[in-house]
Short mmCIF file of C-alpha atoms in Angstrom, two decimals:
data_model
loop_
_atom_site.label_atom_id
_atom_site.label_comp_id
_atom_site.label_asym_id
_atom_site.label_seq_id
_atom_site.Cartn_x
_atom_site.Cartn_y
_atom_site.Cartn_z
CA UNK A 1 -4.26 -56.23 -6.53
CA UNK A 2 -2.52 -54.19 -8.82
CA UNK A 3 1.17 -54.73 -10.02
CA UNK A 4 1.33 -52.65 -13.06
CA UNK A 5 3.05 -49.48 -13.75
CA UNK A 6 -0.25 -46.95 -13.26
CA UNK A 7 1.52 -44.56 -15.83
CA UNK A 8 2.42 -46.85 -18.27
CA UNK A 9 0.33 -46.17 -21.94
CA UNK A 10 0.53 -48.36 -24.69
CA UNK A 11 1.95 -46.34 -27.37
CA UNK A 12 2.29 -48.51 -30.55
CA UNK A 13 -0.19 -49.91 -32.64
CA UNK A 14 0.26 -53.11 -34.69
CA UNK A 15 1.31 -53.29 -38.10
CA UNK A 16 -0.19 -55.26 -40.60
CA UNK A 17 2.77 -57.58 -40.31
CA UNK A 18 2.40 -58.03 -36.88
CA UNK A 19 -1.10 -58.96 -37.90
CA UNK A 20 -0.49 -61.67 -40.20
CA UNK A 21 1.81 -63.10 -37.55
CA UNK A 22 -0.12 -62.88 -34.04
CA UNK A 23 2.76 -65.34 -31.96
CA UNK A 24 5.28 -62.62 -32.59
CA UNK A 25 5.96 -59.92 -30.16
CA UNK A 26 6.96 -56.50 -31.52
CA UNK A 27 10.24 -57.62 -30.64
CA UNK A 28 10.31 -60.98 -31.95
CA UNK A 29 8.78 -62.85 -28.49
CA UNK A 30 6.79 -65.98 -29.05
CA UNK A 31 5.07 -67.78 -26.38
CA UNK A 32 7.91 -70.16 -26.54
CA UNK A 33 10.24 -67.07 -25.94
CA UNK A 34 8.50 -65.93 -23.20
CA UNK A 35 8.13 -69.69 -21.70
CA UNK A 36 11.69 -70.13 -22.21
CA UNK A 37 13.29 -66.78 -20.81
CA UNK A 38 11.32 -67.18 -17.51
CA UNK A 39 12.64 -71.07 -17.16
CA UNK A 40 16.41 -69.53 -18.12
CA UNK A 41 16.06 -66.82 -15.44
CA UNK A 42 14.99 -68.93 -12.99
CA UNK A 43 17.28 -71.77 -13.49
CA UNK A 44 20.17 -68.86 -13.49
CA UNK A 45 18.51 -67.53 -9.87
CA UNK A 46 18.83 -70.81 -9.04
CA UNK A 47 22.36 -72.07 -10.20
CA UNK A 48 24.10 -68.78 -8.16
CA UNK A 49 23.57 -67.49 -4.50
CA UNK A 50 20.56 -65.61 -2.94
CA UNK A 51 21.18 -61.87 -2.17
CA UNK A 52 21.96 -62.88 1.09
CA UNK A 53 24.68 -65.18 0.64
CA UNK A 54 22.79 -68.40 1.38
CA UNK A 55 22.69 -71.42 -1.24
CA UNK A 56 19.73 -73.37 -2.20
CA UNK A 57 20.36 -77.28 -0.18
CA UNK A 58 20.45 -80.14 -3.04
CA UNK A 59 18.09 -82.37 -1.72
CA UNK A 60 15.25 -81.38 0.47
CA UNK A 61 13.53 -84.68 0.21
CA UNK A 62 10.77 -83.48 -2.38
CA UNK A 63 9.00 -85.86 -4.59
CA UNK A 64 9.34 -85.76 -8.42
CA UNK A 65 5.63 -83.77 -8.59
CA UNK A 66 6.45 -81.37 -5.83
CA UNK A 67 9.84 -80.72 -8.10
CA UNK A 68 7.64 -80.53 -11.01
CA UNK A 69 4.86 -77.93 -9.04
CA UNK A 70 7.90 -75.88 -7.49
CA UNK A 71 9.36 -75.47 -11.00
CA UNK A 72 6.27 -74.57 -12.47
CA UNK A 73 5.34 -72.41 -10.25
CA UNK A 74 9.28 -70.56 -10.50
CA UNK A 75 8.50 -70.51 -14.31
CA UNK A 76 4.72 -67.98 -13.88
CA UNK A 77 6.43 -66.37 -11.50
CA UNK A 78 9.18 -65.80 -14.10
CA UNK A 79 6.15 -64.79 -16.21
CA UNK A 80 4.39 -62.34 -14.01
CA UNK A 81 8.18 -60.61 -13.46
CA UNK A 82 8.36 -60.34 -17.17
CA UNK A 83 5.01 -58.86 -17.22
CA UNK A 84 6.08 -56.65 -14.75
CA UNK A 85 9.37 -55.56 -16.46
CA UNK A 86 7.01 -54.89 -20.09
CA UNK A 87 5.54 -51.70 -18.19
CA UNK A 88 8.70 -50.22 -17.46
CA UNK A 89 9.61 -50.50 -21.65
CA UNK A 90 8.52 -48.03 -23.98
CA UNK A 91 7.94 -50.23 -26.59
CA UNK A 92 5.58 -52.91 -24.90
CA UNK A 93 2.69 -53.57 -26.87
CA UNK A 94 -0.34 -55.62 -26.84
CA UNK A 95 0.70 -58.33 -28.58
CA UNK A 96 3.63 -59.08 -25.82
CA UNK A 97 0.65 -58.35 -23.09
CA UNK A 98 -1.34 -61.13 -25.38
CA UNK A 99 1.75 -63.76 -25.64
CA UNK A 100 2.12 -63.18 -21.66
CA UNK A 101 -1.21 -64.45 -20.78
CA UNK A 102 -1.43 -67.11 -23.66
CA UNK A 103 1.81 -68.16 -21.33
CA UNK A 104 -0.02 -67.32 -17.96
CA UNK A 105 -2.98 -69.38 -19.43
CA UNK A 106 -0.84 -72.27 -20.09
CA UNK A 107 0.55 -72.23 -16.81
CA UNK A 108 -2.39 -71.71 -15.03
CA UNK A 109 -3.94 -75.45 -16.48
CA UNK A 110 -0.91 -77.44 -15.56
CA UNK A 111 -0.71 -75.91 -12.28
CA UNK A 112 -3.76 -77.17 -11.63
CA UNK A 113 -2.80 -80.48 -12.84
CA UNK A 114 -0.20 -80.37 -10.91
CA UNK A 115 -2.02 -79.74 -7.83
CA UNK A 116 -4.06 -82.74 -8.21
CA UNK A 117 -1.26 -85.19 -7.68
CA UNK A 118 -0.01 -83.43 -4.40
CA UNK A 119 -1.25 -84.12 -1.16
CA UNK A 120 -4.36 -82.69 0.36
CA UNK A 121 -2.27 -81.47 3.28
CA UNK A 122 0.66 -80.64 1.18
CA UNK A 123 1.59 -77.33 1.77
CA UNK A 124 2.72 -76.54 -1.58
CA UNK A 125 -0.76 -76.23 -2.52
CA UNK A 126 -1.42 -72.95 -0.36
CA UNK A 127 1.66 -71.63 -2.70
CA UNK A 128 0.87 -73.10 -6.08
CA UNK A 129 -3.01 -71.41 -4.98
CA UNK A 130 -1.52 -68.20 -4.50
CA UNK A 131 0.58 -68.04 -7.43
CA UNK A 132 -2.72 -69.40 -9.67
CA UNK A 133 -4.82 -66.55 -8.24
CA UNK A 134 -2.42 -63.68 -8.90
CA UNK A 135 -1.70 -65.80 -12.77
CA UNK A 136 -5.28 -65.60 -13.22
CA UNK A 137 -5.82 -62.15 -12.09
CA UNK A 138 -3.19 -60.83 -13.96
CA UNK A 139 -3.99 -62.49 -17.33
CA UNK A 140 -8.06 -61.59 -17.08
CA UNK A 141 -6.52 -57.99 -16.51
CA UNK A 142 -4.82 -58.14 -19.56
CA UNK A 143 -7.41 -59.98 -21.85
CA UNK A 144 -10.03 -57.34 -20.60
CA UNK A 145 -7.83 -54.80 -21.58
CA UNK A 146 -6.71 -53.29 -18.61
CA UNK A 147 -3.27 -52.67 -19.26
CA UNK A 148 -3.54 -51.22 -22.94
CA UNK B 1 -36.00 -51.24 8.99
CA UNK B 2 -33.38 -53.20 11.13
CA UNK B 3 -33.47 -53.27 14.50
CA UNK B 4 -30.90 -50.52 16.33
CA UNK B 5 -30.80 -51.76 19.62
CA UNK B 6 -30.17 -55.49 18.01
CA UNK B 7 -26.22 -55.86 18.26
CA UNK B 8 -26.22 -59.19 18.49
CA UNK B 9 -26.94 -60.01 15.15
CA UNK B 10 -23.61 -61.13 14.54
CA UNK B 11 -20.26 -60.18 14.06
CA UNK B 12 -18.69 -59.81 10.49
CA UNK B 13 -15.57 -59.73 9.02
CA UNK B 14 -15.07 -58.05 5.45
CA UNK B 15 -11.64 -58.65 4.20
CA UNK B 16 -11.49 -56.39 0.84
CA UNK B 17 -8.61 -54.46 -1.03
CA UNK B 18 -11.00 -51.85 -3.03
CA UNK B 19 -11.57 -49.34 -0.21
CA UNK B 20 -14.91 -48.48 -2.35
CA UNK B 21 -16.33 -51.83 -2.10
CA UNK B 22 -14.95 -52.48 1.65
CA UNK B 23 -16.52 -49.15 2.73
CA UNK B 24 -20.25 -49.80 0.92
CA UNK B 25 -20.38 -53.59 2.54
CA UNK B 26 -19.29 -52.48 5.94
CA UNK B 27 -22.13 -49.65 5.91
CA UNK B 28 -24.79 -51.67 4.11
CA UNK B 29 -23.92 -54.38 7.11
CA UNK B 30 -23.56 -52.00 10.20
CA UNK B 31 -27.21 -50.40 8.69
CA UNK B 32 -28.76 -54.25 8.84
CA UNK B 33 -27.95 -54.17 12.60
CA UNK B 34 -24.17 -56.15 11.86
CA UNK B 35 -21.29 -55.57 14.16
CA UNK B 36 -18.56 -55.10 11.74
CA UNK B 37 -14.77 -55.58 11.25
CA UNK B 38 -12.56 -54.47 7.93
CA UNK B 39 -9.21 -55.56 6.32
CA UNK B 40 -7.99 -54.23 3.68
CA UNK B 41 -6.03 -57.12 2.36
CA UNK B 42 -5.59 -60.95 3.14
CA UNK B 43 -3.01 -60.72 5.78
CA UNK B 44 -4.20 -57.99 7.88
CA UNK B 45 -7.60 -59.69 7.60
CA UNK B 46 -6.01 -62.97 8.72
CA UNK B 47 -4.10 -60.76 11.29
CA UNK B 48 -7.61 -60.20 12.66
CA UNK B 49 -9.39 -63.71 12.12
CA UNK B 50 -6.40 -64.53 15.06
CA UNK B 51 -7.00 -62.07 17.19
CA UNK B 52 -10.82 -61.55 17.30
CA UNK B 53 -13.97 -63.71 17.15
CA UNK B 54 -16.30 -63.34 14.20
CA UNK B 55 -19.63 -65.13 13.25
CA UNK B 56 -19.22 -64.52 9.50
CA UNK B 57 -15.96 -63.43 7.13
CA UNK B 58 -16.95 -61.90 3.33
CA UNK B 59 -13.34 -61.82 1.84
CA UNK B 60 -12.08 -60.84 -1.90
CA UNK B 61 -10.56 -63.16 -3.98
CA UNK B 62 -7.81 -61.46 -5.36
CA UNK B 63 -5.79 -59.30 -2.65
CA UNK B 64 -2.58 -57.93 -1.84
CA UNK B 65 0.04 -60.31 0.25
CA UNK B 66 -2.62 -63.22 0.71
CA UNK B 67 -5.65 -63.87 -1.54
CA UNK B 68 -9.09 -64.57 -0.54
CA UNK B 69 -8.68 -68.47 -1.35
CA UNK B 70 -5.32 -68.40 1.37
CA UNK B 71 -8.06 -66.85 3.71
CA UNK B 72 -10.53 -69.55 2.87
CA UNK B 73 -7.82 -72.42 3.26
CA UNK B 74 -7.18 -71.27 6.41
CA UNK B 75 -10.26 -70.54 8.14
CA UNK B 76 -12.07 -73.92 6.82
CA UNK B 77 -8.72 -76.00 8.37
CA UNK B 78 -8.54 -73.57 11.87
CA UNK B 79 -12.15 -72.39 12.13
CA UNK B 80 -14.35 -74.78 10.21
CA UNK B 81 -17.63 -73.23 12.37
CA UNK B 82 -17.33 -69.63 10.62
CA UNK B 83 -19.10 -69.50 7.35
CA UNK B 84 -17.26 -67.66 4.39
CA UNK B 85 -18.82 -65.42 1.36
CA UNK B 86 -16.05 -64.97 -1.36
CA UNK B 87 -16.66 -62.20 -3.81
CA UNK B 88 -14.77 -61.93 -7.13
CA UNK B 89 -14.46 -60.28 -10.17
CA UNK B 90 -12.49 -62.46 -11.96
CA UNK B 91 -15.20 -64.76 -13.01
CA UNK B 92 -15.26 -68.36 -13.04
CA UNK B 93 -11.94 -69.60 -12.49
CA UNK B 94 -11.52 -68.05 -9.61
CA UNK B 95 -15.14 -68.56 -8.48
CA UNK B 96 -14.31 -72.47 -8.89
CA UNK B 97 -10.89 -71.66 -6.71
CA UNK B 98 -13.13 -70.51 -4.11
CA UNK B 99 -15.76 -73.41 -4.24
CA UNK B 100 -12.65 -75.99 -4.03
CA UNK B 101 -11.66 -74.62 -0.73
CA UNK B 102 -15.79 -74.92 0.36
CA UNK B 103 -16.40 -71.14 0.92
CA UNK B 104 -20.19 -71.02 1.71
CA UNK B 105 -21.80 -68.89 -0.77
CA UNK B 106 -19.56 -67.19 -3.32
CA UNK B 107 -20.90 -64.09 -5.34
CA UNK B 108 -19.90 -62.30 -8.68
CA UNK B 109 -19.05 -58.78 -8.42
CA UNK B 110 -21.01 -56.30 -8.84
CA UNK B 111 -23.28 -58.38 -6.51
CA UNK B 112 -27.07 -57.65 -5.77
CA UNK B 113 -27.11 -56.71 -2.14
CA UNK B 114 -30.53 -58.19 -1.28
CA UNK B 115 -28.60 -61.61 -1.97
CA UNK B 116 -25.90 -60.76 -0.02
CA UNK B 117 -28.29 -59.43 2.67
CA UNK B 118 -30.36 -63.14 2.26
CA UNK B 119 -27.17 -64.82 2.47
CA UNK B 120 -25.81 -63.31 5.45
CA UNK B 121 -28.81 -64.18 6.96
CA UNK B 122 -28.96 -67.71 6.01
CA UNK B 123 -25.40 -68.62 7.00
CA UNK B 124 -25.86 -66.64 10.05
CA UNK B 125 -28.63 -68.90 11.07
CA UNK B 126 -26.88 -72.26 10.57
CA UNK B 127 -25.29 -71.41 13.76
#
């Protein structure tokens, strides 16, 4: 499963600087950064219509965890669409590829957390499964240093 | 040397993205006297878990549109009687993904095909 940009090359090395301060992205993105801008997006997705005119219904009788899994599992998808946008920008370098699967790896463990409150038949858990697979696919891809 | 005239060995699914790896199992198989069946990712392969009867499914992990653990789920709630190999490459988290849904065997990539050639054999037999 591949959803990187096959002719994307990393092109920058770090500098010292960068070094010396590993939870900075070239352009200033912590983990926290990364965390929040995929919660923002999603919340803003959320807050106006779908492309196709229809709006989200306010209640669809969810628990408090399967809000909780739903949103977590908006927020690494928010992640993996970041990761996804960093190959299209010239200056993505490792250490935003590195701060995207610290945040992948976070996600991943309370995903799974998650999924152990929810029902055995809940069917959130096929999703939430899928969405940990392509999390953990994606951020052994990057640690392995597919991507760079 | 397997048996030619021996087609009813069993039928096998192999549900794999990498058209390398899909193409080496499904010959290795079809030489050991295997009917076989590919899909080249998880929802054509579950496409064809629907339509067709198989004795044994060896499925990827990590595939396009559904993932190997979506097949899993589903054939261990719909068909329960059809024993699944997962393969990965991704190591132990997704190894342990597989073992929560109960795949049968699961096997680390790149695998050792006289295990996979026992193990076929062995879940094969349960039946």
């Amino acid at each position: 499963m591949k959803i990187y940009n096959p002719h994307f090359i990393q092109q920058k090395e770090q500098t010292g600087q960068e070094k010396t301060e590993p939870q900075k992205t070239q352009r200033g993105e912590s983990f926290l950064d990364i965390l929040k801008a995929a919660s923002t997006k999603k919340s803003e997705e959320i807050k106006g219509t779908t492309p196709v005119g229809l709006t989200f219904p306010k209640d669809l009788g969810l628990t408090a965890l399967q809000k909780s899994a739903i949103s977590k599992g908006e927020e690494t998808l928010g992640l993996l669409n970041h990761l996804a946008g960093l190959f299209t920008k010239e200056d993505s370098s490792k250490s935003a590829l590195d701060s995207i699967a610290n945040a992948l790896s976070h996600n991943i463990d309370e995903l799974k957390e998650l999924k152990k409150g929810l029902d055995s038949n809940d069917p959130l858990r096929n999703t939430l499964d899928e969405i940990e697979i392509i999390s953990m696919v994606e951020k052994i891809k990057i640690t392995r240093g597919d991507y760079t | 040397m397997p048996n030619k005239d021996d087609t009813s060995r069993g039928n096998i699914l192999i549900v794999e993205d990498d058209a390398e790896v899909r193409s080496m199992l499904n010959d290795y198989l079809t030489f050991l006297g295997y009917k076989t069946d590919v899909a080249a990712d998880g929802l054509e392969g579950l496409n064809k878990i629907k339509e067709n009867r198989y004795d044994l499914v060896i499925t990827d992990i990590a595939m396009p549109y559904v993932s190997g653990i979506g097949i899993i789920s589903i054939l261990k709630r719909d068909h329960p009687e059809i024993p699944v190999i997962a393969i990965t490459g991704y190591g132990y988290h997704a190894e342990e993904l597989a073992q929560e849904k109960n795949a049968d065997f699961i096997m680390g990539k790149p695998f050792d095909v006289q295990k996979l050639k026992e193990t076929v054999e062995r879940l094969l037999k349960k039946d």
